Tab-separated table of C-alpha atoms and ligand atoms in Angstrom:
chain	number	residue	atom	x	y	z
A	7	UNK	CA	-17.963	12.758	21.121
A	8	UNK	CA	-17.342	11.549	17.600
A	9	UNK	CA	-18.631	8.158	16.615
A	10	UNK	CA	-16.761	5.270	15.004
A	11	UNK	CA	-18.923	2.543	13.496
A	12	UNK	CA	-17.934	-0.780	11.948
A	13	UNK	CA	-20.687	-2.213	9.755
A	14	UNK	CA	-20.265	-5.879	8.805
A	15	UNK	CA	-22.314	-5.903	5.618
A	16	UNK	CA	-23.226	-3.458	2.855
A	17	UNK	CA	-26.796	-3.529	4.147
A	18	UNK	CA	-25.576	-2.262	7.526
A	19	UNK	CA	-23.360	0.292	5.788
A	20	UNK	CA	-26.294	1.863	3.920
A	21	UNK	CA	-28.140	2.192	7.193
A	22	UNK	CA	-25.187	3.808	8.986
A	23	UNK	CA	-24.663	6.189	6.074
A	24	UNK	CA	-28.211	7.413	6.528
A	25	UNK	CA	-27.687	7.933	10.232
A	26	UNK	CA	-24.326	9.660	9.827
A	27	UNK	CA	-24.434	11.355	6.433
A	28	UNK	CA	-21.422	13.543	7.233
A	29	UNK	CA	-19.165	10.714	8.392
A	30	UNK	CA	-15.913	9.920	6.562
A	31	UNK	CA	-15.338	6.443	5.192
A	32	UNK	CA	-12.161	4.789	6.365
A	33	UNK	CA	-10.496	1.852	4.612
A	34	UNK	CA	-6.946	1.224	5.881
A	35	UNK	CA	-6.752	4.743	7.289
A	36	UNK	CA	-3.196	5.348	6.046
A	37	UNK	CA	-4.192	8.434	4.084
A	38	UNK	CA	-7.264	9.460	6.023
A	39	UNK	CA	-5.841	9.380	9.559
A	40	UNK	CA	-2.686	11.231	8.511
A	41	UNK	CA	-4.855	13.840	6.831
A	42	UNK	CA	-7.179	14.263	9.835
A	43	UNK	CA	-4.197	14.540	12.164
A	44	UNK	CA	-2.546	17.202	9.993
A	45	UNK	CA	-5.755	19.199	9.960
A	46	UNK	CA	-6.386	18.556	13.674
A	47	UNK	CA	-9.905	17.487	12.775
A	48	UNK	CA	-12.283	15.080	14.447
A	49	UNK	CA	-15.058	13.523	12.409
A	50	UNK	CA	-17.469	10.619	12.650
A	51	UNK	CA	-15.910	7.588	10.989
A	52	UNK	CA	-17.374	4.572	9.264
A	53	UNK	CA	-14.849	1.750	9.112
A	54	UNK	CA	-15.113	-0.396	5.990
A	55	UNK	CA	-12.651	-3.054	7.153
A	56	UNK	CA	-15.240	-5.572	8.369
A	57	UNK	CA	-17.605	-5.449	5.424
A	58	UNK	CA	-17.639	-8.967	4.055
A	59	UNK	CA	-18.655	-8.036	0.503
A	60	UNK	CA	-15.556	-5.881	-0.092
A	61	UNK	CA	-12.777	-8.403	0.548
A	62	UNK	CA	-12.974	-10.729	-2.468
A	63	UNK	CA	-10.331	-11.309	-5.120
A	64	UNK	CA	-11.456	-13.706	-7.811
A	65	UNK	CA	-11.627	-14.463	-11.495
A	66	UNK	CA	-15.096	-14.273	-13.041
A	67	UNK	CA	-15.660	-14.916	-16.743
A	68	UNK	CA	-13.223	-12.636	-18.503
A	69	UNK	CA	-12.563	-10.379	-15.547
A	70	UNK	CA	-10.524	-10.222	-12.419
A	71	UNK	CA	-12.631	-8.788	-9.646
A	72	UNK	CA	-10.905	-7.125	-6.705
A	73	UNK	CA	-12.884	-5.983	-3.654
A	74	UNK	CA	-12.041	-2.398	-2.704
A	75	UNK	CA	-10.893	-3.498	0.778
A	76	UNK	CA	-8.225	-5.877	-0.548
A	77	UNK	CA	-4.898	-4.724	0.913
A	78	UNK	CA	-1.747	-4.213	-1.102
A	79	UNK	CA	-0.200	-7.174	0.718
A	80	UNK	CA	-3.137	-9.371	-0.301
A	81	UNK	CA	-2.554	-8.367	-3.926
A	82	UNK	CA	1.101	-9.333	-3.569
A	83	UNK	CA	0.205	-12.681	-1.984
A	84	UNK	CA	-2.345	-13.538	-4.662
A	85	UNK	CA	-1.303	-16.079	-7.286
A	86	UNK	CA	-3.956	-14.776	-9.726
A	87	UNK	CA	-2.560	-11.251	-9.563
A	88	UNK	CA	0.979	-12.537	-10.000
A	89	UNK	CA	-0.113	-14.569	-13.003
A	90	UNK	CA	-2.368	-12.099	-14.804
A	91	UNK	CA	-1.367	-8.637	-13.625
A	92	UNK	CA	2.329	-8.696	-12.740
A	93	UNK	CA	2.614	-4.988	-13.512
A	94	UNK	CA	0.133	-4.216	-10.713
A	95	UNK	CA	1.974	-6.515	-8.314
A	96	UNK	CA	5.258	-4.812	-9.157
A	97	UNK	CA	3.746	-1.387	-8.568
A	98	UNK	CA	2.305	-2.136	-5.147
A	99	UNK	CA	5.411	-4.066	-4.040
A	100	UNK	CA	7.088	-0.683	-3.588
A	101	UNK	CA	4.140	1.109	-2.009
A	102	UNK	CA	5.009	2.487	1.435
A	103	UNK	CA	6.490	-0.171	3.691
A	104	UNK	CA	5.442	-3.654	4.844
A	105	UNK	CA	3.122	-2.445	7.645
A	106	UNK	CA	1.616	0.178	5.318
A	107	UNK	CA	0.926	-2.561	2.752
A	108	UNK	CA	-0.683	-4.677	5.479
A	109	UNK	CA	-3.116	-1.866	6.294
A	110	UNK	CA	-3.623	0.170	3.119
A	111	UNK	CA	-6.129	-0.948	0.506
A	112	UNK	CA	-6.353	-0.719	-3.261
A	113	UNK	CA	-9.708	1.051	-2.913
A	114	UNK	CA	-8.132	3.670	-0.639
A	115	UNK	CA	-5.296	4.205	-3.098
A	116	UNK	CA	-7.804	4.822	-5.906
A	117	UNK	CA	-10.166	7.036	-3.878
A	118	UNK	CA	-7.287	9.166	-2.574
A	119	UNK	CA	-6.744	9.975	-6.252
A	120	UNK	CA	-3.178	11.144	-5.723
A	121	UNK	CA	-1.252	11.679	-8.965
A	122	UNK	CA	1.493	9.648	-7.240
A	123	UNK	CA	-0.735	6.688	-6.261
A	124	UNK	CA	1.294	3.631	-7.203
A	125	UNK	CA	-1.560	1.335	-8.202
A	126	UNK	CA	-2.996	3.910	-10.604
A	127	UNK	CA	-0.711	3.807	-13.675
A	128	UNK	CA	-1.086	0.008	-13.945
A	129	UNK	CA	-4.865	0.266	-13.482
A	130	UNK	CA	-5.091	2.903	-16.247
A	131	UNK	CA	-2.988	0.782	-18.536
A	132	UNK	CA	-5.087	-2.308	-17.797
A	133	UNK	CA	-8.318	-0.370	-18.463
A	134	UNK	CA	-9.729	-1.090	-15.030
A	135	UNK	CA	-13.400	-0.395	-14.399
A	136	UNK	CA	-14.722	0.632	-11.018
A	137	UNK	CA	-18.018	-0.500	-9.563
A	138	UNK	CA	-19.619	2.250	-7.462
A	139	UNK	CA	-22.519	1.432	-5.209
A	140	UNK	CA	-24.934	3.272	-3.003
A	141	UNK	CA	-28.056	2.141	-1.217
A	142	UNK	CA	-30.135	2.325	-4.388
A	143	UNK	CA	-27.664	2.537	-7.248
A	144	UNK	CA	-24.817	0.643	-8.863
A	145	UNK	CA	-22.769	1.976	-11.760
A	146	UNK	CA	-19.563	1.031	-13.515
A	147	UNK	CA	-17.068	3.740	-14.451
A	148	UNK	CA	-13.706	3.457	-16.240
A	149	UNK	CA	-10.888	4.573	-13.942
A	150	UNK	CA	-10.026	7.398	-16.363
A	151	UNK	CA	-13.439	8.913	-15.726
A	152	UNK	CA	-13.483	8.195	-12.007
A	153	UNK	CA	-10.516	10.367	-11.072
A	154	UNK	CA	-11.050	14.071	-11.736
A	155	UNK	CA	-7.918	15.483	-10.138
A	156	UNK	CA	-5.892	15.319	-6.913
A	157	UNK	CA	-8.236	13.991	-4.181
A	158	UNK	CA	-11.188	14.451	-6.519
A	159	UNK	CA	-13.392	11.676	-7.810
A	160	UNK	CA	-16.895	11.299	-9.205
A	161	UNK	CA	-18.090	9.542	-6.017
A	162	UNK	CA	-21.430	10.983	-4.988
A	163	UNK	CA	-22.623	11.430	-1.415
A	164	UNK	CA	-23.519	8.049	0.050
A	165	UNK	CA	-21.649	6.212	-2.701
A	166	UNK	CA	-18.681	3.882	-2.242
A	167	UNK	CA	-16.158	2.188	-4.452
A	168	UNK	CA	-17.192	-1.452	-4.063
A	169	UNK	CA	-14.875	-3.318	-6.430
A	170	UNK	CA	-12.362	-3.035	-9.241
A	171	UNK	CA	-12.771	-5.058	-12.431
A	172	UNK	CA	-9.866	-5.706	-14.765
A	173	UNK	CA	-10.316	-7.618	-18.032
A	174	UNK	CA	-8.326	-10.862	-18.345
A	175	UNK	CA	-6.546	-11.588	-20.474
A	176	UNK	CA	-5.452	-7.982	-20.056
A	177	UNK	CA	-5.973	-5.574	-22.976
A	178	UNK	CA	-2.270	-5.941	-23.584
A	179	UNK	CA	-0.284	-9.022	-22.705
A	180	UNK	CA	1.307	-8.586	-19.311
A	181	UNK	CA	3.048	-11.918	-19.383
A	182	UNK	CA	4.897	-11.955	-22.717
A	183	UNK	CA	7.187	-9.240	-23.883
A	184	UNK	CA	7.804	-6.503	-21.339
A	185	UNK	CA	5.673	-5.530	-18.380
A	186	UNK	CA	7.217	-3.163	-15.913
A	187	UNK	CA	6.663	-0.421	-13.361
A	188	UNK	CA	9.484	2.030	-12.720
A	189	UNK	CA	9.180	4.412	-9.798
A	190	UNK	CA	11.636	7.188	-9.188
A	191	UNK	CA	11.508	8.324	-5.568
A	192	UNK	CA	13.835	10.136	-3.198
A	193	UNK	CA	14.886	6.831	-1.693
A	194	UNK	CA	14.020	3.170	-1.994
A	195	UNK	CA	11.516	2.599	0.801
A	196	UNK	CA	8.704	4.842	1.998
A	197	UNK	CA	9.133	7.205	-0.907
A	198	UNK	CA	6.267	8.843	-2.726
A	199	UNK	CA	7.047	8.759	-6.432
A	200	UNK	CA	8.597	11.750	-8.191
A	201	UNK	CA	7.763	10.157	-11.512
A	202	UNK	CA	6.482	6.676	-12.255
A	203	UNK	CA	6.004	4.782	-15.498
A	204	UNK	CA	3.968	1.654	-16.123
A	205	UNK	CA	4.729	0.039	-19.465
A	206	UNK	CA	3.553	-3.094	-21.238
A	207	UNK	CA	4.888	-4.097	-24.648
A	208	UNK	CA	3.982	-7.082	-26.786
A	209	UNK	CA	6.833	-8.150	-29.054
A	210	UNK	CA	7.080	-10.204	-32.263
A	211	UNK	CA	9.549	-13.073	-32.195
A	212	UNK	CA	12.091	-10.954	-34.092
A	213	UNK	CA	11.975	-8.260	-31.404
A	214	UNK	CA	9.733	-5.726	-33.159
A	215	UNK	CA	7.091	-4.163	-31.000
A	216	UNK	CA	3.553	-5.302	-31.829
A	217	UNK	CA	1.686	-3.120	-29.337
A	218	UNK	CA	2.797	-0.865	-26.493
A	219	UNK	CA	1.020	0.983	-23.713
A	220	UNK	CA	2.416	3.479	-21.241
A	221	UNK	CA	0.866	5.250	-18.242
A	222	UNK	CA	2.595	7.958	-16.224
A	223	UNK	CA	2.256	8.931	-12.557
A	224	UNK	CA	3.201	12.223	-10.823
A	225	UNK	CA	3.491	14.133	-14.088
A	226	UNK	CA	0.161	15.962	-14.007
A	227	UNK	CA	-2.950	16.388	-11.888
A	228	UNK	CA	-3.789	12.748	-12.592
A	229	UNK	CA	-2.261	9.728	-14.303
A	230	UNK	CA	-1.488	10.523	-17.949
A	231	UNK	CA	-1.797	8.211	-20.953
A	232	UNK	CA	-1.016	9.066	-24.590
A	233	UNK	CA	-2.444	6.381	-26.902
A	234	UNK	CA	-1.223	8.304	-29.968
A	235	UNK	CA	2.375	8.350	-28.748
A	236	UNK	CA	2.244	4.685	-27.734
A	237	UNK	CA	1.832	3.881	-31.440
A	238	UNK	CA	5.246	5.321	-32.239
A	239	UNK	CA	6.909	2.062	-31.240
A	240	UNK	CA	4.586	-0.240	-33.228
A	241	UNK	CA	6.597	-2.123	-35.844
A	242	UNK	CA	9.889	-0.758	-34.500
A	243	UNK	CA	12.647	-2.475	-32.587
A	244	UNK	CA	13.658	-1.269	-29.168
A	245	UNK	CA	16.830	0.694	-29.683
A	246	UNK	CA	18.534	3.468	-27.839
A	247	UNK	CA	17.396	5.868	-30.574
A	248	UNK	CA	13.755	4.824	-30.767
A	249	UNK	CA	13.354	4.933	-26.992
A	250	UNK	CA	15.115	8.295	-26.670
A	251	UNK	CA	12.857	9.742	-29.345
A	252	UNK	CA	9.774	8.331	-27.629
A	253	UNK	CA	10.929	9.640	-24.254
A	254	UNK	CA	11.278	13.128	-25.701
A	255	UNK	CA	7.780	12.935	-27.175
A	256	UNK	CA	6.329	11.963	-23.787
A	257	UNK	CA	8.333	14.707	-22.073
A	258	UNK	CA	6.758	17.309	-24.363
A	259	UNK	CA	3.230	16.148	-23.496
A	260	UNK	CA	3.356	15.705	-19.720
A	261	UNK	CA	2.297	18.581	-17.448
A	262	UNK	CA	4.305	18.169	-14.246
A	263	UNK	CA	4.398	20.660	-11.399
A	264	UNK	CA	7.210	21.776	-9.143
A	265	UNK	CA	6.697	20.683	-5.540
A	266	UNK	CA	8.749	19.782	-2.472
A	267	UNK	CA	9.920	16.553	-4.023
A	268	UNK	CA	11.108	17.733	-7.440
A	269	UNK	CA	10.959	20.524	-9.983
A	270	UNK	CA	8.889	20.323	-13.137
A	271	UNK	CA	12.057	20.330	-15.275
A	272	UNK	CA	13.563	17.466	-13.320
A	273	UNK	CA	10.346	15.495	-13.793
A	274	UNK	CA	10.381	16.126	-17.543
A	275	UNK	CA	13.990	14.981	-17.753
A	276	UNK	CA	13.057	11.781	-15.933
A	277	UNK	CA	10.153	11.168	-18.285
A	278	UNK	CA	12.393	11.483	-21.324
A	279	UNK	CA	14.887	9.002	-19.874
A	280	UNK	CA	12.655	6.363	-18.282
A	281	UNK	CA	11.702	4.543	-21.529
A	282	UNK	CA	15.399	3.712	-21.978
A	283	UNK	CA	15.004	1.367	-19.010
A	284	UNK	CA	13.001	-0.929	-21.285
A	285	UNK	CA	16.142	-1.773	-23.209
A	286	UNK	CA	17.678	-3.388	-20.159
A	287	UNK	CA	14.373	-5.167	-19.420
A	288	UNK	CA	14.245	-6.574	-22.922
A	289	UNK	CA	17.813	-7.784	-22.947
A	290	UNK	CA	16.746	-9.285	-19.621
B	994	UNK	CA	-17.372	2.299	24.185
B	995	UNK	CA	-16.417	-1.152	25.498
B	996	UNK	CA	-13.759	-2.923	23.464
B	997	UNK	CA	-12.884	-6.573	23.855
B	998	UNK	CA	-9.727	-8.084	22.423
B	999	UNK	CA	-6.803	-10.318	23.271
B	1000	UNK	CA	-3.670	-8.521	24.368
B	1001	UNK	CA	-0.491	-10.552	24.671
B	1002	UNK	CA	-2.553	-13.733	25.051
B	1003	UNK	CA	-4.864	-12.272	27.715
B	1004	UNK	CA	-8.481	-11.527	26.988
B	1005	UNK	CA	-9.270	-7.984	28.065
B	1006	UNK	CA	-12.210	-5.652	28.048
B	1007	UNK	CA	-11.632	-1.956	28.277
B	1008	UNK	CA	-13.636	1.234	28.145
B	1009	UNK	CA	-12.189	3.651	25.583
B	1010	UNK	CA	-13.054	6.420	23.191
B	1011	UNK	CA	-13.552	4.619	19.871
B	1012	UNK	CA	-11.362	7.154	18.056
B	1013	UNK	CA	-8.514	6.930	20.540
B	1014	UNK	CA	-5.370	5.897	18.656
B	1015	UNK	CA	-4.151	2.416	19.506
B	1016	UNK	CA	-0.703	3.737	20.419
B	1017	UNK	CA	-2.292	6.016	23.022
B	1018	UNK	CA	-4.542	3.270	24.333
B	1019	UNK	CA	-1.521	1.015	24.810
B	1020	UNK	CA	0.836	3.587	26.276
B	1021	UNK	CA	-1.456	5.747	28.338
B	1022	UNK	CA	-4.425	3.649	29.318
B	1023	UNK	CA	-2.725	0.268	29.579
B	1024	UNK	CA	0.717	1.647	30.516
B	1025	UNK	CA	2.443	-0.640	28.042
B	1026	UNK	CA	5.124	1.847	27.097
B	1027	UNK	CA	7.292	-0.572	25.116
B	1028	UNK	CA	5.464	0.493	21.972
B	1029	UNK	CA	6.967	3.845	20.938
B	1030	UNK	CA	5.713	6.782	18.980
B	1031	UNK	CA	8.019	8.999	16.953
B	1032	UNK	CA	6.481	10.332	13.755
B	1033	UNK	CA	2.824	9.577	14.405
B	1034	UNK	CA	2.235	9.382	10.668
B	1035	UNK	CA	3.286	5.955	9.455
B	1036	UNK	CA	6.834	6.828	8.445
B	1037	UNK	CA	9.073	5.365	11.132
B	1038	UNK	CA	7.734	2.020	12.376
B	1039	UNK	CA	8.468	2.761	16.057
B	1040	UNK	CA	4.844	1.973	16.928
B	1041	UNK	CA	4.685	-1.412	15.124
B	1042	UNK	CA	2.503	-4.071	16.770
B	1043	UNK	CA	1.112	-7.396	15.555
B	1044	UNK	CA	-2.611	-7.557	14.833
B	1045	UNK	CA	-3.762	-11.133	14.240
B	1046	UNK	CA	-0.084	-11.876	13.642
B	1047	UNK	CA	0.453	-9.159	11.028
B	1048	UNK	CA	2.591	-6.051	11.570
B	1049	UNK	CA	0.603	-2.828	11.661
B	1050	UNK	CA	1.220	0.719	12.836
B	1051	UNK	CA	-0.519	1.568	16.101
B	1052	UNK	CA	-0.259	5.318	15.405
B	1053	UNK	CA	-2.585	4.842	12.404
B	1054	UNK	CA	-5.131	2.602	14.108
B	1055	UNK	CA	-8.148	3.420	16.216
B	1056	UNK	CA	-9.259	1.646	19.360
B	1057	UNK	CA	-12.481	0.498	17.666
B	1058	UNK	CA	-10.394	-1.526	15.194
B	1059	UNK	CA	-9.124	-3.763	18.004
B	1060	UNK	CA	-12.524	-5.335	18.715
B	1061	UNK	CA	-12.182	-9.120	18.582
B	1062	UNK	CA	-8.553	-9.038	17.377
B	1063	UNK	CA	-5.457	-10.636	18.772
B	1064	UNK	CA	-2.817	-8.054	19.607
B	1065	UNK	CA	0.821	-8.605	20.406
B	1066	UNK	CA	3.136	-5.861	21.628
B	1067	UNK	CA	6.809	-6.031	22.552
B	1068	UNK	CA	5.747	-6.812	26.135
B	1069	UNK	CA	4.195	-10.043	24.872
B	1070	UNK	CA	7.383	-11.298	23.232
B	1071	UNK	CA	9.229	-12.408	26.360
B	1072	UNK	CA	7.930	-15.340	28.349
B	1073	UNK	CA	7.934	-14.506	32.094
B	1074	UNK	CA	11.375	-12.952	32.680
B	1075	UNK	CA	13.034	-14.704	29.739
B	1076	UNK	CA	13.754	-12.553	26.662
B	1077	UNK	CA	12.414	-13.832	23.351
B	1078	UNK	CA	15.250	-15.344	21.243
B	1079	UNK	CA	14.829	-12.498	18.778
B	1080	UNK	CA	15.317	-9.949	21.566
B	1081	UNK	CA	18.386	-11.883	22.729
B	1082	UNK	CA	19.762	-11.817	19.202
B	1083	UNK	CA	19.329	-8.019	19.094
B	1084	UNK	CA	21.302	-7.704	22.344
B	1085	UNK	CA	23.993	-10.197	21.345
B	1086	UNK	CA	24.610	-8.622	17.955
B	1087	UNK	CA	24.799	-5.069	19.293
B	1088	UNK	CA	21.661	-4.101	17.397
B	1089	UNK	CA	20.404	-1.893	20.222
B	1090	UNK	CA	21.889	1.518	20.895
B	1091	UNK	CA	19.429	4.083	22.241
B	1092	UNK	CA	16.766	1.405	21.876
B	1093	UNK	CA	13.973	3.656	20.716
B	1094	UNK	CA	13.467	1.810	17.434
B	1095	UNK	CA	14.060	-1.646	18.916
B	1096	UNK	CA	10.502	-2.619	19.892
B	1097	UNK	CA	9.255	-1.751	16.403
B	1098	UNK	CA	12.215	-3.502	14.800
B	1099	UNK	CA	11.616	-6.647	16.855
B	1100	UNK	CA	7.896	-6.723	15.992
B	1101	UNK	CA	8.570	-6.206	12.280
B	1102	UNK	CA	11.227	-8.948	12.390
B	1103	UNK	CA	8.833	-11.284	14.190
B	1104	UNK	CA	6.295	-10.743	11.399
B	1105	UNK	CA	8.941	-11.530	8.788
B	1106	UNK	CA	10.302	-14.683	10.452
B	1107	UNK	CA	6.805	-16.010	10.906
B	1108	UNK	CA	6.105	-15.692	7.167
B	1109	UNK	CA	9.572	-16.467	5.945
B	1110	UNK	CA	11.786	-18.217	8.514
B	1111	UNK	CA	14.596	-18.571	5.962
B	1112	UNK	CA	14.600	-14.952	4.787
B	1113	UNK	CA	17.694	-13.757	2.919
B	1114	UNK	CA	19.541	-10.615	4.039
B	1115	UNK	CA	17.918	-8.811	1.137
B	1116	UNK	CA	14.478	-9.923	2.334
B	1117	UNK	CA	15.328	-8.858	5.874
B	1118	UNK	CA	16.259	-5.379	4.648
B	1119	UNK	CA	13.022	-5.197	2.698
B	1120	UNK	CA	10.958	-6.324	5.665
B	1121	UNK	CA	12.528	-3.675	7.904
B	1122	UNK	CA	12.361	-0.923	5.289
B	1123	UNK	CA	9.518	0.781	7.155
B	1124	UNK	CA	11.473	0.988	10.416
B	1125	UNK	CA	13.866	3.858	10.899
B	1126	UNK	CA	16.887	3.782	13.194
B	1127	UNK	CA	19.036	6.841	13.740
B	1128	UNK	CA	21.757	5.044	15.693
B	1129	UNK	CA	22.917	1.698	14.382
B	1130	UNK	CA	23.207	2.134	10.629
B	1131	UNK	CA	20.971	-0.974	10.314
B	1132	UNK	CA	23.816	-3.439	9.669
B	1133	UNK	CA	23.707	-4.953	13.155
B	1134	UNK	CA	19.953	-5.136	13.131
B	1135	UNK	CA	20.091	-7.146	9.917
B	1136	UNK	CA	22.841	-9.280	11.514
B	1137	UNK	CA	20.584	-9.980	14.483
B	1138	UNK	CA	17.656	-11.131	12.360
B	1139	UNK	CA	20.010	-13.045	10.086
B	1140	UNK	CA	21.440	-14.873	13.107
B	1141	UNK	CA	17.924	-16.159	13.838
B	1142	UNK	CA	17.624	-17.350	10.242
B	1143	UNK	CA	20.964	-19.151	10.518
B	1144	UNK	CA	19.814	-20.836	13.701
B	1145	UNK	CA	16.646	-22.066	12.000
B	1146	UNK	CA	18.711	-23.270	9.043
B	1147	UNK	CA	21.087	-25.188	11.305
B	1148	UNK	CA	18.188	-26.868	13.061
B	1149	UNK	CA	16.570	-28.120	9.867
C	416	LIG	C1	4.137	6.342	5.481
C	416	LIG	C2	3.260	6.285	4.266
C	416	LIG	C3	3.811	5.937	3.034
C	416	LIG	C4	3.026	5.872	1.892
C	416	LIG	N1	3.608	5.512	0.710
C	416	LIG	C5	2.848	5.428	-0.412
C	416	LIG	C6	3.434	5.039	-1.660
C	416	LIG	O1	4.642	4.752	-1.762
C	416	LIG	N2	2.627	4.978	-2.755
C	416	LIG	C7	1.302	5.280	-2.690
C	416	LIG	O2	0.628	5.198	-3.712
C	416	LIG	N3	0.718	5.659	-1.519
C	416	LIG	C8	1.459	5.738	-0.387
C	416	LIG	N4	0.882	6.123	0.789
C	416	LIG	C9	-0.534	6.529	0.805
C	416	LIG	C10	-1.535	5.441	1.214
C	416	LIG	O3	-0.927	4.448	2.012
C	416	LIG	C11	-2.185	4.765	0.010
C	416	LIG	O4	-2.785	5.715	-0.818
C	416	LIG	C12	-3.212	3.712	0.450
C	416	LIG	O5	-3.477	2.818	-0.608
C	416	LIG	C13	-4.516	4.332	0.945
C	416	LIG	O6	-5.382	3.277	1.298
C	416	LIG	P1	-6.164	3.212	2.681
C	416	LIG	O7	-6.926	1.950	2.656
C	416	LIG	O8	-5.254	3.413	3.821
C	416	LIG	O9	-7.119	4.467	2.499
C	416	LIG	P2	-7.823	5.412	3.596
C	416	LIG	O10	-6.814	6.321	4.196
C	416	LIG	O11	-8.660	4.626	4.500
C	416	LIG	O12	-8.785	6.234	2.625
C	416	LIG	C14	-8.310	7.181	1.717
C	416	LIG	C15	-9.490	8.005	1.165
C	416	LIG	O13	-10.308	7.213	0.314
C	416	LIG	C16	-11.629	7.108	0.828
C	416	LIG	N5	-12.022	5.711	0.619
C	416	LIG	C17	-11.266	4.612	0.910
C	416	LIG	N6	-11.873	3.495	0.501
C	416	LIG	C18	-13.038	3.880	-0.058
C	416	LIG	C19	-14.114	3.159	-0.690
C	416	LIG	N7	-14.095	1.833	-0.825
C	416	LIG	N8	-15.163	3.859	-1.163
C	416	LIG	C20	-15.191	5.232	-1.054
C	416	LIG	N9	-14.208	5.956	-0.485
C	416	LIG	C21	-13.150	5.289	0.013
C	416	LIG	C22	-11.559	7.533	2.269
C	416	LIG	O14	-12.776	8.123	2.667
C	416	LIG	C23	-10.420	8.525	2.247
C	416	LIG	O15	-10.877	9.772	1.824
C	416	LIG	C24	1.648	6.179	1.963
C	416	LIG	C25	1.084	6.514	3.206
C	416	LIG	C26	1.873	6.566	4.351
C	416	LIG	C27	1.258	6.931	5.676
C	417	LIG	S1	4.991	6.493	15.196
C	417	LIG	FE1	3.814	5.131	13.996
C	417	LIG	S2	5.028	4.942	12.244
C	417	LIG	FE2	6.085	6.480	13.335
C	418	LIG	S1	18.914	2.190	18.321
C	418	LIG	FE1	18.504	4.310	18.458
C	418	LIG	S2	17.013	4.569	16.915
C	418	LIG	FE2	17.654	2.577	16.583
């Protein structure tokens, strides 16, 4: 019979990991259990849900620290997230459905490393750092380096994602100017994204763009960012023309695939059009 | 393994495989068949239950997760033979056709009204967005939950 263990502390977790080195880690289980069911597989499971040191959400000098076991609903309910990282709140507000958000965690979303993971574009844009721990080690890795490809991360055997650290104030203002997450799915609820765009723009009082940052989901094997292209808008006003031009530049750089949900061409067309949405945001 | 939890306000202790899905534990071992399973993969909401008051999907939960928790299923909504007001509202508003989605819909609505007793129709739609119904077209389900909101509003 397969075992299911629920350690209550990291100390207990390290011990269990030594006893069951082949066990899978389970956070909310919304990816893992679906996956195991599809494969018809039974494995030993270590449940992370009761580990006290993975549930925190707090501000510590210059950083917002989010325990990996914080659920998407907890992010949405948190006044600090709403205040400092509205783009993250917006992204997870459309993740799955209410019960999925009650169960699924931010750590699980990151470790699943799906190109469509909704929390990922905001976390790339906000330059999130991930704290990885094992019994004897602790290291901090930028999210860009953590995710290698679909379902692939740099996590070593016996290592977990313990917490997520996001600088505050964010590297780009998320509270002035424009801060938005646009997800194109097949329908409104319970839809995995076909293309998603996180965008933050800081504006001068006359409406010229001071700084802009974009991050794209579902357009490659992982989230894509193009710091060089982001600069195109600096010093420009948001117009139909400037945003169309920018959209076309992004569309040339992304590397989408054709899958059940959409063709590569359709994805590229969406990428070239999505920046135009910012015009409506700016006019408010 | 032995699992202890509260089920519909009753403390119980039960012997189960730790990796048994909660929906199977409820339906097969405890013969509480009000909780339904359709997709088995988180997409339809038919298996929604309340865990410590929060809506979760029993097809994506394992028995071991129940330890020490407070569980409510559709069977725990009515008091003795009396339907819960929310269940009555579903009947009165014609929100039940084949009824397969109804237990999940009622549990998801209960979660919503607990958090947000004055939910708008928009918020009701959002809250039920993880529950699929192939019969009613949703309108009457939203009407039923909305009628509860109106009642609360009239009382206050
Ligand atoms: C119906 C449905 C709809 C969905 N809709 C969306 C959607 O719209 N957008 C979206 O982005 N996702 C969606 N998902 C996918 C899923 O809900 C999310 O990716 C979720 O955030 C995963 O979190 P979890 O806690 O459930 O992870 P789990 O399933 O528990 O874990 C996922 C993987 O990460 C590993 N893992 C988890 N936590 C850690 C950790 N701390 N350290 C090391 N490894 C870890 C696990 O071993 C496992 O391999 C949906 C899923 C379902 C079933
Ligand atoms: S049976 Fe659980 S969500 Fe469909
Ligand atoms: S009443 Fe038949 S599925 Fe909803």
